Short mmCIF file of C-alpha atoms and ligand atoms in Angstrom, two decimals:
data_model
loop_
_atom_site.label_atom_id
_atom_site.label_comp_id
_atom_site.label_asym_id
_atom_site.label_seq_id
_atom_site.Cartn_x
_atom_site.Cartn_y
_atom_site.Cartn_z
CA MET A 1 32.37 4.20 -17.84
CA ASN A 2 32.31 2.21 -14.65
CA ARG A 3 33.69 -1.11 -15.67
CA LEU A 4 31.68 -3.09 -13.53
CA PHE A 5 28.45 -2.21 -14.92
CA ALA A 6 29.92 -1.66 -18.80
CA ASP A 7 31.30 -5.05 -18.71
CA LEU A 8 28.12 -6.78 -17.20
CA PRO A 9 26.52 -8.97 -19.86
CA LEU A 10 22.61 -8.76 -20.46
CA THR A 11 20.79 -10.50 -17.69
CA ILE A 12 19.81 -13.98 -18.71
CA PHE A 13 16.33 -13.00 -17.87
CA ASP A 14 16.24 -10.13 -20.51
CA LEU A 15 18.19 -12.63 -23.00
CA MET A 16 15.74 -15.48 -22.34
CA SER A 17 12.66 -13.31 -22.56
CA GLY A 18 13.75 -11.47 -25.68
CA LEU A 19 14.45 -14.54 -27.46
CA ALA A 20 10.96 -15.86 -26.36
CA ARG A 21 9.47 -12.79 -27.66
CA ASP A 22 11.32 -13.08 -31.01
CA THR A 23 10.70 -16.62 -31.37
CA GLY A 24 7.06 -16.84 -30.34
CA ALA A 25 8.03 -19.32 -27.69
CA ILE A 26 6.19 -20.16 -24.37
CA ASN A 27 8.03 -18.43 -21.67
CA LEU A 28 8.61 -20.58 -18.61
CA GLY A 29 11.80 -18.21 -18.12
CA GLN A 30 11.45 -15.05 -16.39
CA GLY A 31 9.47 -15.49 -12.95
CA PHE A 32 6.23 -13.26 -13.67
CA PRO A 33 2.57 -14.63 -13.23
CA GLU A 34 0.33 -14.91 -16.33
CA ASP A 35 -2.62 -13.47 -14.73
CA ASP A 36 -2.62 -9.69 -13.49
CA GLY A 37 -3.17 -10.27 -9.85
CA PRO A 38 -5.88 -9.65 -7.22
CA LEU A 39 -8.63 -7.33 -8.66
CA GLN A 40 -9.39 -5.88 -5.32
CA LEU A 41 -5.84 -4.75 -4.84
CA ARG A 42 -5.57 -3.35 -8.35
CA GLU A 43 -8.86 -1.40 -7.21
CA ALA A 44 -7.34 0.00 -4.04
CA ALA A 45 -4.32 1.17 -6.35
CA ALA A 46 -6.64 3.10 -8.66
CA ARG A 47 -8.82 4.34 -5.93
CA ALA A 48 -5.77 5.48 -4.31
CA LEU A 49 -4.68 7.30 -7.40
CA VAL A 50 -7.56 9.22 -8.05
CA GLU A 51 -8.84 10.11 -4.45
CA GLN A 52 -5.54 10.60 -2.35
CA SER A 53 -2.08 12.67 -2.73
CA ASN A 54 0.16 12.07 -5.54
CA GLN A 55 2.75 14.46 -4.25
CA TYR A 56 5.83 13.16 -2.53
CA PRO A 57 4.75 10.48 0.24
CA PRO A 58 7.16 10.39 3.59
CA MET A 59 10.90 8.98 2.43
CA MET A 60 10.37 6.33 4.98
CA GLY A 61 7.10 5.44 3.65
CA LEU A 62 3.28 5.98 3.93
CA ALA A 63 2.56 5.50 7.69
CA ALA A 64 -0.50 3.32 6.91
CA LEU A 65 1.88 0.83 5.27
CA ARG A 66 4.61 0.79 7.64
CA GLU A 67 2.33 0.12 10.36
CA ALA A 68 0.54 -2.46 8.09
CA VAL A 69 3.96 -4.28 7.66
CA ALA A 70 4.66 -4.44 11.31
CA GLU A 71 1.13 -5.83 12.06
CA HIS A 72 1.37 -8.29 9.13
CA TYR A 73 4.71 -9.65 10.43
CA ARG A 74 3.44 -9.71 13.74
CA ARG A 75 0.32 -11.64 13.16
CA LEU A 76 2.06 -13.97 10.60
CA GLN A 77 5.45 -14.51 11.80
CA GLY A 78 5.46 -13.29 15.46
CA LEU A 79 7.65 -10.51 14.99
CA ASP A 80 7.73 -7.30 17.40
CA LEU A 81 8.64 -4.43 14.86
CA ASP A 82 8.33 -0.95 16.03
CA TRP A 83 6.79 0.71 12.68
CA LYS A 84 8.13 4.08 13.35
CA SER A 85 11.81 3.06 14.01
CA GLU A 86 12.10 -0.48 12.27
CA VAL A 87 10.27 -0.19 9.12
CA MET A 88 10.93 1.20 5.80
CA VAL A 89 9.19 1.24 2.53
CA THR A 90 11.42 0.90 -0.59
CA SER A 91 10.88 0.86 -4.51
CA GLY A 92 10.90 -2.86 -4.57
CA ALA A 93 13.07 -5.46 -2.98
CA THR A 94 15.67 -4.50 -5.76
CA GLU A 95 16.34 -1.16 -4.00
CA ALA A 96 16.12 -2.54 -0.66
CA LEU A 97 19.15 -4.65 -1.27
CA ALA A 98 20.87 -1.74 -3.20
CA ALA A 99 20.44 0.85 -0.13
CA SER A 100 21.04 -2.24 2.47
CA ILE A 101 24.33 -3.07 0.60
CA LEU A 102 25.38 0.19 0.09
CA ALA A 103 24.55 1.17 3.99
CA VAL A 104 26.73 -1.94 5.38
CA VAL A 105 29.73 -2.40 2.97
CA GLU A 106 32.98 -0.38 2.87
CA PRO A 107 35.48 -1.22 0.49
CA GLY A 108 37.38 -4.00 1.30
CA ASP A 109 34.87 -5.59 3.56
CA GLU A 110 34.29 -9.27 2.80
CA VAL A 111 30.55 -10.38 2.25
CA VAL A 112 29.38 -14.02 2.12
CA LEU A 113 27.22 -15.03 -0.89
CA VAL A 114 25.24 -18.16 -1.27
CA GLU A 115 25.18 -19.89 -4.37
CA PRO A 116 23.12 -20.47 -6.30
CA MET A 117 22.25 -16.76 -5.45
CA TYR A 118 20.05 -14.06 -7.18
CA ASP A 119 21.72 -11.95 -9.75
CA ALA A 120 21.69 -8.44 -8.12
CA TYR A 121 23.87 -9.58 -4.85
CA LYS A 122 27.43 -9.76 -6.53
CA PRO A 123 27.25 -6.83 -8.81
CA LEU A 124 25.89 -4.56 -5.78
CA VAL A 125 28.46 -5.75 -3.13
CA GLU A 126 31.34 -5.36 -5.77
CA ARG A 127 30.11 -1.60 -6.65
CA ALA A 128 30.08 -0.98 -3.13
CA GLY A 129 33.78 -2.17 -2.72
CA GLY A 130 32.98 -5.37 -1.06
CA VAL A 131 34.68 -8.61 -1.78
CA PRO A 132 32.37 -11.64 -2.24
CA LYS A 133 33.34 -14.76 -0.60
CA PHE A 134 31.13 -17.70 -1.80
CA VAL A 135 29.57 -20.50 -0.16
CA ARG A 136 28.14 -23.26 -2.70
CA LEU A 137 25.13 -25.47 -2.02
CA GLU A 138 24.53 -28.72 -3.96
CA ALA A 139 21.00 -30.00 -5.52
CA PRO A 140 18.77 -31.46 -4.22
CA GLU A 141 19.10 -30.87 -0.69
CA TRP A 142 20.82 -27.31 -0.94
CA ARG A 143 21.83 -27.96 2.88
CA ILE A 144 24.50 -25.46 4.28
CA PRO A 145 27.67 -26.93 5.49
CA GLU A 146 28.72 -25.30 8.48
CA SER A 147 32.61 -25.94 7.56
CA ALA A 148 32.02 -24.28 4.23
CA LEU A 149 30.21 -21.38 6.35
CA ASN A 150 32.96 -20.93 8.88
CA ALA A 151 35.74 -21.12 5.94
CA ALA A 152 33.87 -17.99 3.92
CA PHE A 153 33.72 -15.89 7.42
CA SER A 154 36.78 -14.20 8.40
CA ALA A 155 37.69 -11.02 10.67
CA LYS A 156 36.80 -9.02 7.27
CA THR A 157 33.49 -10.23 7.09
CA LYS A 158 31.03 -7.16 7.32
CA ALA A 159 27.76 -8.96 6.14
CA ILE A 160 26.21 -12.55 4.54
CA VAL A 161 23.22 -12.10 1.97
CA ILE A 162 20.84 -14.93 2.22
CA ASN A 163 17.79 -15.57 0.50
CA SER A 164 15.06 -17.98 1.70
CA PRO A 165 12.72 -19.20 0.06
CA ASN A 166 15.46 -19.12 -2.51
CA ASN A 167 15.39 -18.21 -6.19
CA PRO A 168 16.47 -20.07 -8.14
CA SER A 169 17.02 -23.32 -6.07
CA SER A 170 13.23 -23.17 -4.64
CA SER A 171 14.69 -24.29 -1.47
CA LEU A 172 14.09 -23.11 2.19
CA ILE A 173 16.90 -22.63 4.65
CA GLU A 174 16.12 -25.14 7.45
CA ARG A 175 16.02 -23.98 10.96
CA GLU A 176 19.24 -26.14 11.54
CA ASP A 177 20.92 -24.16 8.89
CA LEU A 178 19.38 -20.73 10.13
CA GLU A 179 21.29 -21.36 13.25
CA LYS A 180 24.41 -22.30 11.80
CA ILE A 181 24.13 -18.74 9.96
CA ALA A 182 23.06 -16.75 13.18
CA ARG A 183 26.56 -18.40 15.02
CA ALA A 184 28.83 -17.52 12.31
CA CYS A 185 27.32 -13.89 12.42
CA ILE A 186 27.39 -13.44 16.03
CA ALA A 187 30.85 -14.91 16.30
CA ARG A 188 32.29 -12.45 13.48
CA ASP A 189 29.71 -9.50 14.46
CA ALA A 190 28.47 -9.60 11.02
CA ILE A 191 25.06 -8.06 9.66
CA ALA A 192 22.62 -10.79 8.02
CA ILE A 193 21.05 -9.10 4.91
CA CYS A 194 17.78 -11.32 4.40
CA ASP A 195 15.94 -11.53 1.03
CA GLU A 196 12.60 -13.00 2.01
CA VAL A 197 10.67 -11.72 -0.83
CA TRP A 198 9.24 -15.10 -1.27
CA GLU A 199 8.43 -15.75 2.19
CA HIS A 200 4.83 -16.28 1.20
CA VAL A 201 5.19 -18.52 -1.46
CA VAL A 202 5.94 -21.65 0.35
CA PHE A 203 4.40 -25.17 0.02
CA ASP A 204 3.23 -28.28 1.47
CA GLY A 205 2.18 -26.44 4.74
CA LYS A 206 5.66 -25.32 5.83
CA GLN A 207 6.18 -22.10 7.19
CA HIS A 208 8.84 -19.47 6.53
CA GLU A 209 11.19 -18.69 9.25
CA PRO A 210 12.84 -15.32 9.47
CA LEU A 211 16.44 -15.21 10.69
CA ILE A 212 15.74 -11.85 12.53
CA ALA A 213 13.67 -13.91 14.96
CA LEU A 214 16.63 -16.20 16.19
CA PRO A 215 18.02 -14.91 19.56
CA GLU A 216 20.73 -12.40 18.99
CA MET A 217 19.80 -11.69 15.57
CA ARG A 218 17.38 -9.04 16.18
CA GLU A 219 20.23 -6.35 16.30
CA ARG A 220 22.12 -7.65 13.21
CA THR A 221 19.69 -8.64 10.30
CA ILE A 222 18.14 -6.49 7.78
CA LYS A 223 14.85 -8.30 6.54
CA ILE A 224 13.59 -7.51 2.93
CA GLY A 225 10.24 -8.14 1.63
CA SER A 226 8.16 -7.31 -1.40
CA ALA A 227 4.65 -6.68 -2.10
CA GLY A 228 5.37 -7.58 -5.68
CA LYS A 229 5.80 -11.22 -4.82
CA MET A 230 3.41 -11.34 -1.86
CA PHE A 231 0.52 -10.36 -4.14
CA SER A 232 1.53 -12.21 -7.39
CA MET A 233 1.89 -8.31 -9.28
CA THR A 234 5.99 -8.46 -9.74
CA GLY A 235 5.41 -4.88 -11.70
CA TRP A 236 4.44 -3.12 -8.27
CA LYS A 237 7.75 -2.30 -6.98
CA VAL A 238 6.97 -1.95 -3.28
CA GLY A 239 9.40 -3.59 -1.00
CA PHE A 240 9.94 -3.21 2.78
CA VAL A 241 13.08 -3.26 4.77
CA CYS A 242 12.92 -3.91 8.58
CA ALA A 243 15.90 -3.64 11.02
CA ALA A 244 16.62 -2.37 14.28
CA PRO A 245 17.02 1.40 14.49
CA LYS A 246 20.66 1.80 14.46
CA ILE A 247 20.72 -0.17 11.14
CA LEU A 248 17.76 1.30 9.47
CA GLN A 249 18.73 4.77 10.24
CA VAL A 250 21.65 4.34 7.84
CA VAL A 251 19.94 2.20 5.37
CA ALA A 252 17.33 4.92 5.15
CA LYS A 253 20.19 7.54 4.14
CA ALA A 254 21.04 5.08 1.18
CA HIS A 255 17.51 5.04 0.21
CA GLN A 256 17.10 8.88 0.33
CA PHE A 257 19.43 9.33 -2.56
CA LEU A 258 18.35 6.11 -4.32
CA THR A 259 14.67 6.74 -4.98
CA PHE A 260 13.73 8.84 -2.00
CA THR A 261 10.41 7.40 -1.93
CA THR A 262 7.79 5.05 -3.80
CA PRO A 263 4.27 5.96 -5.48
CA PRO A 264 1.74 6.69 -2.97
CA ASN A 265 -1.25 4.77 -4.71
CA LEU A 266 0.77 1.51 -4.82
CA GLN A 267 1.96 1.94 -0.99
CA ALA A 268 -1.90 2.47 0.09
CA ALA A 269 -2.85 -0.54 -1.83
CA ALA A 270 0.04 -2.92 -0.47
CA ALA A 271 -1.22 -1.67 2.85
CA PHE A 272 -4.75 -2.60 2.03
CA GLY A 273 -3.37 -6.00 0.76
CA LEU A 274 -1.13 -6.64 4.01
CA ALA A 275 -4.51 -6.64 5.93
CA LYS A 276 -5.95 -9.41 4.08
CA PRO A 277 -6.50 -12.53 6.40
CA GLU A 278 -4.49 -15.64 6.28
CA SER A 279 -6.71 -17.39 4.04
CA PHE A 280 -6.15 -14.80 1.16
CA PHE A 281 -2.39 -16.03 1.16
CA GLN A 282 -3.18 -19.46 1.68
CA ALA A 283 -5.32 -19.08 -1.46
CA MET A 284 -2.56 -18.00 -3.65
CA ARG A 285 -0.12 -20.55 -2.33
CA ASP A 286 -2.60 -23.33 -2.91
CA ASP A 287 -3.26 -22.24 -6.56
CA LEU A 288 0.60 -21.72 -7.04
CA GLN A 289 1.11 -25.27 -5.61
CA ARG A 290 -1.35 -26.89 -7.83
CA SER A 291 0.69 -25.44 -10.85
CA ARG A 292 3.74 -26.66 -9.50
CA ASP A 293 2.35 -30.23 -9.28
CA ARG A 294 0.82 -30.16 -12.69
CA LEU A 295 4.15 -29.14 -13.92
CA ALA A 296 6.26 -31.47 -12.13
CA ALA A 297 3.96 -34.47 -12.87
CA GLY A 298 3.97 -33.57 -16.45
CA LEU A 299 7.60 -33.36 -16.81
CA THR A 300 7.99 -36.59 -14.69
CA GLN A 301 5.77 -38.43 -17.02
CA GLU A 302 8.03 -37.14 -20.06
CA GLY A 303 10.99 -38.74 -18.20
CA PHE A 304 12.10 -35.51 -16.62
CA VAL A 305 13.71 -35.53 -13.16
CA VAL A 306 12.87 -32.38 -11.29
CA THR A 307 14.42 -31.01 -8.06
CA PRO A 308 11.82 -30.74 -5.31
CA SER A 309 10.18 -27.10 -5.31
CA ALA A 310 9.23 -26.40 -1.47
CA GLY A 311 8.50 -22.43 -2.33
CA THR A 312 8.72 -19.60 -4.97
CA TYR A 313 7.57 -19.63 -8.68
CA PHE A 314 9.95 -22.30 -9.79
CA LEU A 315 11.38 -25.90 -10.07
CA SER A 316 14.34 -27.08 -11.69
CA ILE A 317 15.18 -29.87 -14.28
CA ASP A 318 18.35 -31.92 -13.80
CA LEU A 319 19.41 -32.44 -17.00
CA ALA A 320 22.05 -35.21 -16.35
CA ARG A 321 19.41 -37.21 -14.47
CA SER A 322 16.76 -36.43 -17.17
CA GLY A 323 19.23 -38.47 -19.87
CA ILE A 324 20.45 -34.91 -21.22
CA SER A 325 24.11 -34.41 -21.31
CA LEU A 326 24.15 -30.78 -22.86
CA PRO A 327 25.33 -27.81 -20.61
CA ASP A 328 22.47 -26.09 -18.78
CA ARG A 329 22.91 -22.83 -20.86
CA GLU A 330 23.20 -24.68 -24.06
CA PHE A 331 19.84 -26.46 -23.41
CA SER A 332 18.12 -23.27 -22.53
CA LEU A 333 19.45 -21.62 -25.52
CA ARG A 334 18.63 -24.55 -28.05
CA ALA A 335 15.11 -25.18 -26.29
CA VAL A 336 14.00 -21.74 -27.02
CA LYS A 337 15.44 -21.31 -30.50
CA GLU A 338 14.66 -24.79 -31.68
CA HIS A 339 11.57 -25.83 -29.58
CA GLY A 340 9.88 -22.53 -28.78
CA VAL A 341 10.19 -23.04 -24.95
CA ALA A 342 12.30 -20.63 -22.53
CA SER A 343 13.60 -21.45 -19.45
CA ILE A 344 16.80 -20.22 -17.26
CA PRO A 345 20.11 -22.00 -16.82
CA LEU A 346 21.08 -22.09 -13.26
CA SER A 347 24.61 -21.48 -13.90
CA ALA A 348 23.69 -17.85 -14.43
CA PHE A 349 23.31 -17.71 -10.54
CA TYR A 350 27.14 -18.89 -9.91
CA ALA A 351 30.16 -16.86 -10.05
CA ALA A 352 32.05 -19.96 -11.67
CA PRO A 353 30.34 -22.85 -13.52
CA PRO A 354 28.57 -24.96 -11.31
CA SER A 355 29.14 -28.91 -11.53
CA GLN A 356 25.44 -29.66 -11.88
CA GLN A 357 23.30 -28.88 -14.93
CA LEU A 358 19.98 -27.52 -13.79
CA VAL A 359 17.42 -25.41 -15.54
CA ARG A 360 14.61 -23.41 -13.82
CA LEU A 361 11.19 -23.32 -15.08
CA CYS A 362 8.41 -20.86 -13.83
CA PHE A 363 5.01 -22.57 -13.00
CA ALA A 364 3.20 -19.39 -12.22
CA LYS A 365 1.18 -19.66 -15.46
CA ARG A 366 -2.35 -20.98 -16.64
CA ASP A 367 -2.71 -24.76 -17.14
CA ASP A 368 -2.41 -24.46 -20.88
CA THR A 369 0.65 -22.48 -21.05
CA LEU A 370 2.19 -24.95 -18.80
CA ASP A 371 0.88 -27.94 -20.68
CA ARG A 372 2.29 -26.50 -24.07
CA GLY A 373 5.52 -25.76 -22.17
CA ILE A 374 5.63 -29.61 -21.13
CA GLU A 375 4.82 -30.61 -24.61
CA ARG A 376 7.80 -28.79 -25.92
CA LEU A 377 10.18 -29.64 -23.44
CA ALA A 378 9.46 -33.37 -24.26
CA LYS A 379 9.99 -32.56 -27.80
CA ALA A 380 13.22 -31.21 -27.14
CA ARG A 381 14.26 -33.89 -24.94
CA ARG A 382 13.62 -36.45 -27.46
CA ALA A 383 15.73 -34.15 -30.05
CA PHE A 384 18.64 -33.95 -27.52
CA ASN A 385 18.85 -37.40 -26.20
N1 PMP B 1 15.20 -10.90 -4.63
C1 PMP B 1 14.85 -12.14 -5.19
C2 PMP B 1 15.28 -13.49 -4.66
C3 PMP B 1 13.87 -12.19 -6.25
O1 PMP B 1 13.50 -13.16 -6.95
C4 PMP B 1 13.20 -11.00 -6.63
C5 PMP B 1 12.49 -10.87 -7.91
N2 PMP B 1 12.47 -11.82 -8.93
C6 PMP B 1 13.83 -9.81 -6.22
C7 PMP B 1 14.82 -9.81 -5.19
C8 PMP B 1 13.32 -8.44 -6.73
O2 PMP B 1 12.17 -8.26 -6.23
P1 PMP B 1 11.30 -6.54 -6.42
O3 PMP B 1 10.56 -7.14 -7.78
O4 PMP B 1 10.50 -6.13 -5.40
O5 PMP B 1 12.32 -5.70 -6.48
#
């Protein structure tokens, strides 16, 4: 068997969710909302399933969805995308990432990855024959030092993968850092693969800034989105890739042999959802921000130090600053087994162990789940102190 996949351990998400199921723990680990998502969208998907075609939709995606994606990004992010040549639908952002990386990376190419990084990037780059080069960021600012970025780029750099808002750090890449990335890509003629699945989950009135909008980045950026994240229905594997025609044509060729297409009823419902007014997305953000604040306040009251969360479903506990001297993985394993609360250690998002010990918690949960989670974490903290 292929060694890269054969040697991959069970993902930390499966491990922790499995332990949570086995022990009946409160699961603040894996990032999915406890509620079922907007009823109007589920009804739109149900209607489309019954009333519309269930045969292969076009390989690039339903025209209605591709048009809706271009229009949505025009309205909310000021982008001017041609849906026919610059927008493709994929089976979730995961497939979009795989298709993009396979389309861009050749054996021996270097790919810059920014730690902490979403767990799919490194294996996908390596399976494509790429050589990852890491830039490591530190909590709580998570800023990108230009010197580290320039050191990671070389004449062999084919691409950089960035993720903002970031899972797991919950930070946004600021404009100044986006400009550093743009400068590095332009200098080395590299492509930026931008995982923007959390683009609508941004708090405190901040705005997501897509790298593709920066000068000279339009022709070298692949922007990836996810309806599952936009509409809080993570089981909906409907993703989007936006890129200049010359890039998208090749990504489409990788996509044709990965999944070829995506269930048409979910595409139709995603198109319906993308046309919702800004207030629809704002209401979702407000709800999540309230949950973020509830979890942060409860944990702070119990003596935890949490890192700020500017976006995503997550915030992190800083173990050392919370008076806990356990490594993050041990904390997560003991918290789920001994105290009935699941979390995700941030070390799972690094190629080599980080110096900071942080544990990620998902706040996209009902109030009583969050409150019980806080109670159990507080007990764990007292036991581990
Ligand atoms: N990228 C990031 C940063 C994510 O957090 C996730 C989902 N956890 C994905 C990609 C995958 O998105 P999808 O479910 O649309 O495949």
